PDB file of C-alpha atoms in Angstrom:
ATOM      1  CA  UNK C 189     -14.890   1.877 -43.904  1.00  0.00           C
ATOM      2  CA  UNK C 190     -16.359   2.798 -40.634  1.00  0.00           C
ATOM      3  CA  UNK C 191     -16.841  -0.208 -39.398  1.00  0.00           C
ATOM      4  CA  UNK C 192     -13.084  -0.790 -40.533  1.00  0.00           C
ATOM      5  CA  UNK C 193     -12.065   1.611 -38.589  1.00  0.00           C
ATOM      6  CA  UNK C 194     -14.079   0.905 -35.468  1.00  0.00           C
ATOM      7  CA  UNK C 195     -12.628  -2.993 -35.285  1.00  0.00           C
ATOM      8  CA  UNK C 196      -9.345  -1.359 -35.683  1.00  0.00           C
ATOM      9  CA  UNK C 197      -9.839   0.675 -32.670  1.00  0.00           C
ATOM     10  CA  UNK C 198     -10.998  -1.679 -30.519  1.00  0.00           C
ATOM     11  CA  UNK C 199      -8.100  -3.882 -31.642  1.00  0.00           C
ATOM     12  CA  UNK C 200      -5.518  -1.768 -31.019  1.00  0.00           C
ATOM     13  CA  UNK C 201      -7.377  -1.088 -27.705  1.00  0.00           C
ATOM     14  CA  UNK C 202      -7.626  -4.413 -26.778  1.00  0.00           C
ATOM     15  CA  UNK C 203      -3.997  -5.112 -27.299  1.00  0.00           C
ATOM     16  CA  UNK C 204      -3.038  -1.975 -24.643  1.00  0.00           C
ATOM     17  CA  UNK C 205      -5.340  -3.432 -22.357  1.00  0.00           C
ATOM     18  CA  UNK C 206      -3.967  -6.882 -22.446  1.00  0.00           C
ATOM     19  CA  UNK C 207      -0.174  -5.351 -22.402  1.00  0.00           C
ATOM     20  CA  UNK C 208      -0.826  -2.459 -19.761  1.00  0.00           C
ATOM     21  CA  UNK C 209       0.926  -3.515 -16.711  1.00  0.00           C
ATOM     22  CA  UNK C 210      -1.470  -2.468 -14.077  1.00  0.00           C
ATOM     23  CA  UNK C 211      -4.964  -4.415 -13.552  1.00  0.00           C
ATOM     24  CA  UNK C 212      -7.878  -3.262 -15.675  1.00  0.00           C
ATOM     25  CA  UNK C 213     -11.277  -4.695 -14.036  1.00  0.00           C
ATOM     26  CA  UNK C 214     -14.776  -3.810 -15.647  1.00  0.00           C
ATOM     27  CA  UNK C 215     -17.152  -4.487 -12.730  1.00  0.00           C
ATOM     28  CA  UNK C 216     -21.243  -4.659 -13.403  1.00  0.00           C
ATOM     29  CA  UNK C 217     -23.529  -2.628 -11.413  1.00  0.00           C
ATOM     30  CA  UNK C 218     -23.886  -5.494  -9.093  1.00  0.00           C
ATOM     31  CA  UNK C 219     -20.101  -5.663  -8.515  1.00  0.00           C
ATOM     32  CA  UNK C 220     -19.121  -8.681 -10.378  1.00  0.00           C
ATOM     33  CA  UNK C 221     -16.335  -9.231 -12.940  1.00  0.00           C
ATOM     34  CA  UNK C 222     -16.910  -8.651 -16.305  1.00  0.00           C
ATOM     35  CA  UNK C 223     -13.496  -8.046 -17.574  1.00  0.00           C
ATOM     36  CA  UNK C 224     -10.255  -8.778 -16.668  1.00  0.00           C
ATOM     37  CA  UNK C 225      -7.057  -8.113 -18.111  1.00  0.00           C
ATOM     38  CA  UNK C 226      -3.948 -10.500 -17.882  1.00  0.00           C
ATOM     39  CA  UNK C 227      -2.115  -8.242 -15.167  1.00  0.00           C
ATOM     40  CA  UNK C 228      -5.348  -8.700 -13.213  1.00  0.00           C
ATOM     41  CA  UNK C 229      -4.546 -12.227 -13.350  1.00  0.00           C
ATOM     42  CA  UNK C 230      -0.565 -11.369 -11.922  1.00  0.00           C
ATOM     43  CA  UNK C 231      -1.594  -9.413  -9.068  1.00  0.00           C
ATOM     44  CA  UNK C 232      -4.609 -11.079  -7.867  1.00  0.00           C
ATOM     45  CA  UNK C 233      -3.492 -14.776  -9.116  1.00  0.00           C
ATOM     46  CA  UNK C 234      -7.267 -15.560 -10.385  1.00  0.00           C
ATOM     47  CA  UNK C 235      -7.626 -16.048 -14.074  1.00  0.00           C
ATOM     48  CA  UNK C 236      -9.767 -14.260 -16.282  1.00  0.00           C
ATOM     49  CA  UNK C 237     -12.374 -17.247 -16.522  1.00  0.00           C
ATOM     50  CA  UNK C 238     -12.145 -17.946 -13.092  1.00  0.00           C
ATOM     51  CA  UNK C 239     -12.779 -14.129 -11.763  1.00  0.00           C
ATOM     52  CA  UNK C 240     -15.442 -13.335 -14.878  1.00  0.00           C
ATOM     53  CA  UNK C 241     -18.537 -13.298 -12.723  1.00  0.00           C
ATOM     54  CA  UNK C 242     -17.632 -13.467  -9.422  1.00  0.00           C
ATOM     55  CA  UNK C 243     -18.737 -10.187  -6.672  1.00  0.00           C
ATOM     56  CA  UNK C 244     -15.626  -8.392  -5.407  1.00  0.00           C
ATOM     57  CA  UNK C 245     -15.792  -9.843  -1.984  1.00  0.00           C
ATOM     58  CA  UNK C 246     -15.802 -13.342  -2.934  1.00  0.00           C
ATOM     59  CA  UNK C 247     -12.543 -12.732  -5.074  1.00  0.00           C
ATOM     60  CA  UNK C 248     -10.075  -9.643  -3.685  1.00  0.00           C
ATOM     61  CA  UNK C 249     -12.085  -7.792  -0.891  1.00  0.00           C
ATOM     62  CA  UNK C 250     -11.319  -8.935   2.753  1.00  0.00           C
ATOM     63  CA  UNK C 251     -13.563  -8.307   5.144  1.00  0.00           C
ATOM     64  CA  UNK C 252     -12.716  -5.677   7.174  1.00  0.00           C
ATOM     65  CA  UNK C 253     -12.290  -3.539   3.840  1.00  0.00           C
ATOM     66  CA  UNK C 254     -16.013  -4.263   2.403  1.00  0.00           C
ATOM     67  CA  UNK C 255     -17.502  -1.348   4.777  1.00  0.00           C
ATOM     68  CA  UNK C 256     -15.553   1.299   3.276  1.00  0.00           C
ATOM     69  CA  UNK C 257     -15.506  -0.291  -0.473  1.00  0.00           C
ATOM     70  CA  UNK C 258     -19.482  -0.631  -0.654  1.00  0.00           C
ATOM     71  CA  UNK C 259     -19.390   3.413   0.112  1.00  0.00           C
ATOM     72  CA  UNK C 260     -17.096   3.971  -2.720  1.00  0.00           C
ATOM     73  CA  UNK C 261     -19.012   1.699  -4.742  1.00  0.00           C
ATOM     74  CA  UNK C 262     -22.434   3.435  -3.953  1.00  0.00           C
ATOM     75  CA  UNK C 263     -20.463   6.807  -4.722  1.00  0.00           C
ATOM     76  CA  UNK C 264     -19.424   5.290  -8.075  1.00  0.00           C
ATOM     77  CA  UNK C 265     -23.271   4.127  -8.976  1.00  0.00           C
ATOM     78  CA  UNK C 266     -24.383   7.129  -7.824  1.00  0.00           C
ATOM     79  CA  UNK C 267     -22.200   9.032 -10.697  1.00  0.00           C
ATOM     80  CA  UNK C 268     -19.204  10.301  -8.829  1.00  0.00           C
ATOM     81  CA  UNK C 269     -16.705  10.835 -11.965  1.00  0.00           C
ATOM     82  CA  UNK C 270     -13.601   9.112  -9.831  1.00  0.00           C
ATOM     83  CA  UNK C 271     -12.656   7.765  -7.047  1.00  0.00           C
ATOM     84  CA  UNK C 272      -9.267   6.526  -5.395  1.00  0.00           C
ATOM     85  CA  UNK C 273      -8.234   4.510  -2.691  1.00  0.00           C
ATOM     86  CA  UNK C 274      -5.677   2.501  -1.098  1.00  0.00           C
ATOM     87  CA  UNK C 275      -6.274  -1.003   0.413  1.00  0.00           C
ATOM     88  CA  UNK C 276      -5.623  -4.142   1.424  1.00  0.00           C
ATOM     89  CA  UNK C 277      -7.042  -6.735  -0.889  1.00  0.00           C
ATOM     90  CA  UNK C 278      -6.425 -10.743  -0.654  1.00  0.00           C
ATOM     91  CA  UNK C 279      -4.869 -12.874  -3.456  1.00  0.00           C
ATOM     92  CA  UNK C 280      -6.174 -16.059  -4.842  1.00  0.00           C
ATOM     93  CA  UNK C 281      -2.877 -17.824  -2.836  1.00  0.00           C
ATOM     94  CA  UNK C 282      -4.804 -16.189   0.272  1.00  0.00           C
ATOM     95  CA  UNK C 283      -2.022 -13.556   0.507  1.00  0.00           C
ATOM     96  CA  UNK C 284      -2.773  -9.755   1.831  1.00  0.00           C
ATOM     97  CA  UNK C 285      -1.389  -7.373  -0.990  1.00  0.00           C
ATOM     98  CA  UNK C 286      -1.681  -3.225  -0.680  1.00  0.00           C
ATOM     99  CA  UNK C 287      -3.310  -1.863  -3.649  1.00  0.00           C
ATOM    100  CA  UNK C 288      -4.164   1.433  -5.328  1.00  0.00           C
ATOM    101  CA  UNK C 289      -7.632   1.770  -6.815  1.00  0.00           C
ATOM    102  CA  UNK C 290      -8.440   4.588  -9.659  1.00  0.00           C
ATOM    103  CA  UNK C 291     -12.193   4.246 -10.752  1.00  0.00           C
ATOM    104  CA  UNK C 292     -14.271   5.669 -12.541  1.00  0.00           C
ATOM    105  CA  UNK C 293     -18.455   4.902 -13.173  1.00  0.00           C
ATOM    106  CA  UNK C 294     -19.031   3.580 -17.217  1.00  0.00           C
ATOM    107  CA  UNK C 295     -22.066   4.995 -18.741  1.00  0.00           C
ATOM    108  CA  UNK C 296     -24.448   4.198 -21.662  1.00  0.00           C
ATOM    109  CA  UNK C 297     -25.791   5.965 -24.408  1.00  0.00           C
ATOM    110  CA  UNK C 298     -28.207   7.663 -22.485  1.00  0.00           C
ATOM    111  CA  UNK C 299     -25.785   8.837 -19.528  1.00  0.00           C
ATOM    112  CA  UNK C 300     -27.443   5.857 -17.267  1.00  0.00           C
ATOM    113  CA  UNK C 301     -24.510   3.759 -14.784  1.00  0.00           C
ATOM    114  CA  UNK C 302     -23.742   0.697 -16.448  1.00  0.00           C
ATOM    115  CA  UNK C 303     -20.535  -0.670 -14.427  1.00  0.00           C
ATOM    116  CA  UNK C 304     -17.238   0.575 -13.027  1.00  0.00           C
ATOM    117  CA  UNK C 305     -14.074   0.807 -14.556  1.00  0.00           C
ATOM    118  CA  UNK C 306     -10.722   0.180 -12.110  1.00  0.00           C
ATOM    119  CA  UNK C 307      -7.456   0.417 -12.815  1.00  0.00           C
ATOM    120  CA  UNK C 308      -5.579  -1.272  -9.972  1.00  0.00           C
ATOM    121  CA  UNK C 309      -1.461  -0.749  -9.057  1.00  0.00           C
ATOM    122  CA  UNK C 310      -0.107  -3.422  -6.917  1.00  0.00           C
ATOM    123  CA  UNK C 311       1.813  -1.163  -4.516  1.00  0.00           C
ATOM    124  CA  UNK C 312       2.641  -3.619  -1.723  1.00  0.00           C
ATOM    125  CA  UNK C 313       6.509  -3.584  -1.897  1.00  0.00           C
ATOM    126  CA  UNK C 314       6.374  -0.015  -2.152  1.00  0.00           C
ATOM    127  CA  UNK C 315       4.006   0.315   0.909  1.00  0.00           C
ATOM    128  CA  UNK C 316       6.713  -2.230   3.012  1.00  0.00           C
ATOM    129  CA  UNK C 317       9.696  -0.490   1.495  1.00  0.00           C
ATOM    130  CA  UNK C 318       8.242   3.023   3.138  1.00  0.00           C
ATOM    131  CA  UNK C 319       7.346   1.392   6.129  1.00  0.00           C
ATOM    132  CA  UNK C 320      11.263  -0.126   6.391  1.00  0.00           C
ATOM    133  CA  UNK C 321      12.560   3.615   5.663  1.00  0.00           C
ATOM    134  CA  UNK C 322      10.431   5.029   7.984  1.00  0.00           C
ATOM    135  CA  UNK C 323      11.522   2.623  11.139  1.00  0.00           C
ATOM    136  CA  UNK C 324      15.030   3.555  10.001  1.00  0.00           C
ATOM    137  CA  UNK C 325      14.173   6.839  10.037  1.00  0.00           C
ATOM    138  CA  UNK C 326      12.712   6.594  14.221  1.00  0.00           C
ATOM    139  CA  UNK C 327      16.289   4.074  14.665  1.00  0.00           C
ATOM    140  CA  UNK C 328      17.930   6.417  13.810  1.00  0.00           C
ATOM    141  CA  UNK C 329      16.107   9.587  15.622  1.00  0.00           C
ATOM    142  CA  UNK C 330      16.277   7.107  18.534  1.00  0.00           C
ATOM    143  CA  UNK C 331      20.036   6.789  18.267  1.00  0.00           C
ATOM    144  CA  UNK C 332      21.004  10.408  18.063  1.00  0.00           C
ATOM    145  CA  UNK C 333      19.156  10.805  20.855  1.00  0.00           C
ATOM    146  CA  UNK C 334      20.797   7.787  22.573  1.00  0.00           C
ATOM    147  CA  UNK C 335      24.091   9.401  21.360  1.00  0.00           C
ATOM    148  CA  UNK C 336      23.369  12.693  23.352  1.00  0.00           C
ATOM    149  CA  UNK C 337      22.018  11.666  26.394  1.00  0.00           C
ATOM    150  CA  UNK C 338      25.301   9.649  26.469  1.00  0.00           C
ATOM    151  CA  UNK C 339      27.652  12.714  25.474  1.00  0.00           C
ATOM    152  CA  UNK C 340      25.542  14.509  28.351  1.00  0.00           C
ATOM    153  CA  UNK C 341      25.629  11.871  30.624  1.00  0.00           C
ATOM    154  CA  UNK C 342      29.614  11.482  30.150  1.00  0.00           C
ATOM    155  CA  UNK C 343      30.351  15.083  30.224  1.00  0.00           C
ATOM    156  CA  UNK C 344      29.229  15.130  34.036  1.00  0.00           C
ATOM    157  CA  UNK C 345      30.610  11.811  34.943  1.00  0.00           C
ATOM    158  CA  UNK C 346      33.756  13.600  33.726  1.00  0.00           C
ATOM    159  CA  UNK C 347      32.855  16.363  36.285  1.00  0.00           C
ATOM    160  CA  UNK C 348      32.292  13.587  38.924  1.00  0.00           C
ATOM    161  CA  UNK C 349      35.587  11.582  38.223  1.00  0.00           C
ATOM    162  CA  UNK C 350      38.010  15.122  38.335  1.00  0.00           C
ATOM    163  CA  UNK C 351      36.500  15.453  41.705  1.00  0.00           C
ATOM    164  CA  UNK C 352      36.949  12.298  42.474  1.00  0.00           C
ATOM    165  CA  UNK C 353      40.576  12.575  41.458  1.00  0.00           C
ATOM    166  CA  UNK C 354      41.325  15.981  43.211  1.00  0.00           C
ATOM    167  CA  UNK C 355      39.686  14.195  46.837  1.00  0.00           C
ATOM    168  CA  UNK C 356      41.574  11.360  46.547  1.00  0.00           C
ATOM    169  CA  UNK C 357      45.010  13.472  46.517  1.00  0.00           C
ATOM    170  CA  UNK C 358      43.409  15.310  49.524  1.00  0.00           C
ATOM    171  CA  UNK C 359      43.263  11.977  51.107  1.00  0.00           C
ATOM    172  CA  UNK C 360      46.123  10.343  50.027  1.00  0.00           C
ATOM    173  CA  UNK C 361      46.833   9.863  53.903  1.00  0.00           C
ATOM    174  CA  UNK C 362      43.761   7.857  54.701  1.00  0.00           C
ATOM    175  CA  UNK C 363      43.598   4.400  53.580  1.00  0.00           C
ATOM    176  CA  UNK C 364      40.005   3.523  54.720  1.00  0.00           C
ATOM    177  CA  UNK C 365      38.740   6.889  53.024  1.00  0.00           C
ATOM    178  CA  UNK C 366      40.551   6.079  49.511  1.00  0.00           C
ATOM    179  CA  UNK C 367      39.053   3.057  49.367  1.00  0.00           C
ATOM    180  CA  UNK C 368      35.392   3.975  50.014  1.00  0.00           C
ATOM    181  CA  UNK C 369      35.927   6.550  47.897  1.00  0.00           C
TER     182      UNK C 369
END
């Protein structure tokens, strides 16, 4: 009955990890694939069979990112209960997406490191889509303050063209002096 039990567990665990619509990557202690779930294989484009062994870096981590990833990972090994962070990672198409990282160290019996766990959120469309409201946002600043400099700026031309107006009747007389003015 308990071993009943257990396989239905794992079954019914199995089928929320294969259904959960974020990536779910088991990683070994020497950063390679061990698992990978099928929205793995939607956001980073690599199949299950062809990411299953492969290190990070050869698969998802560009280069620029590895510095600060091999700290998190040595944080991770070194027990830290979770971690997140927020980077750029490369598709199997070659493609730059934005994702968010959750992870969290796995442990044996004993309490010893035995791999990471990462949950992974594609957030790339979000990421542009903040980036597109926020350079509306400075248009916009940008035209207010376009849009008073203006008001300002025609509130003493005003100034300039009633004077203009009141020397011109003073000089009505003067052809030469209406005209340069």
């Amino acid at each position: 009955q308990a071993e009943e039990e257990v396989r239905d567990a794992h079954q019914r665990l199995s089928f929320h990890v294969n259904r959960m619509p974020l990536a779910y990557i088991v990683w070994d202690t020497d950063f390679k694939v061990m698992e990978w779930n099928p929205a793995a294989e939607r956001v980073f484009g690599w199949e299950a069979n062809e990411a299953i062994g492969k290190h990070s870096h050869e698969l998802i981590v560009p280069a620029d990112v590895q510095p600060p990833v091999d700290r998190v990972w040595s944080k991770l090994l070194e027990g830290d209960e979770s971690s997140y962070s927020l980077n750029a990672n490369f598709r199997k198409d070659g493609k730059t997406i934005t994702c968010e990282w959750f992870n969290a160290p796995l442990r044996d019996a004993s309490g010893s490191v035995i791999g990471v766990l990462s949950i992974v959120h594609d957030v790339t469309e979000k990421t542009q889509l903040e980036r597109q409201l926020q350079m509306a946002q400075k248009m916009e600043s940008v035209g207010a303050l376009a849009g008073g400099i203006a008001h300002d700026f025609n509130n003493v031309l005003t100034v300039i063209f009633g004077f203009g107006e009141m020397l011109k009747l003073r000089i009505a007389n003067d052809p030469k002096a209406v005209s340069d003015l």
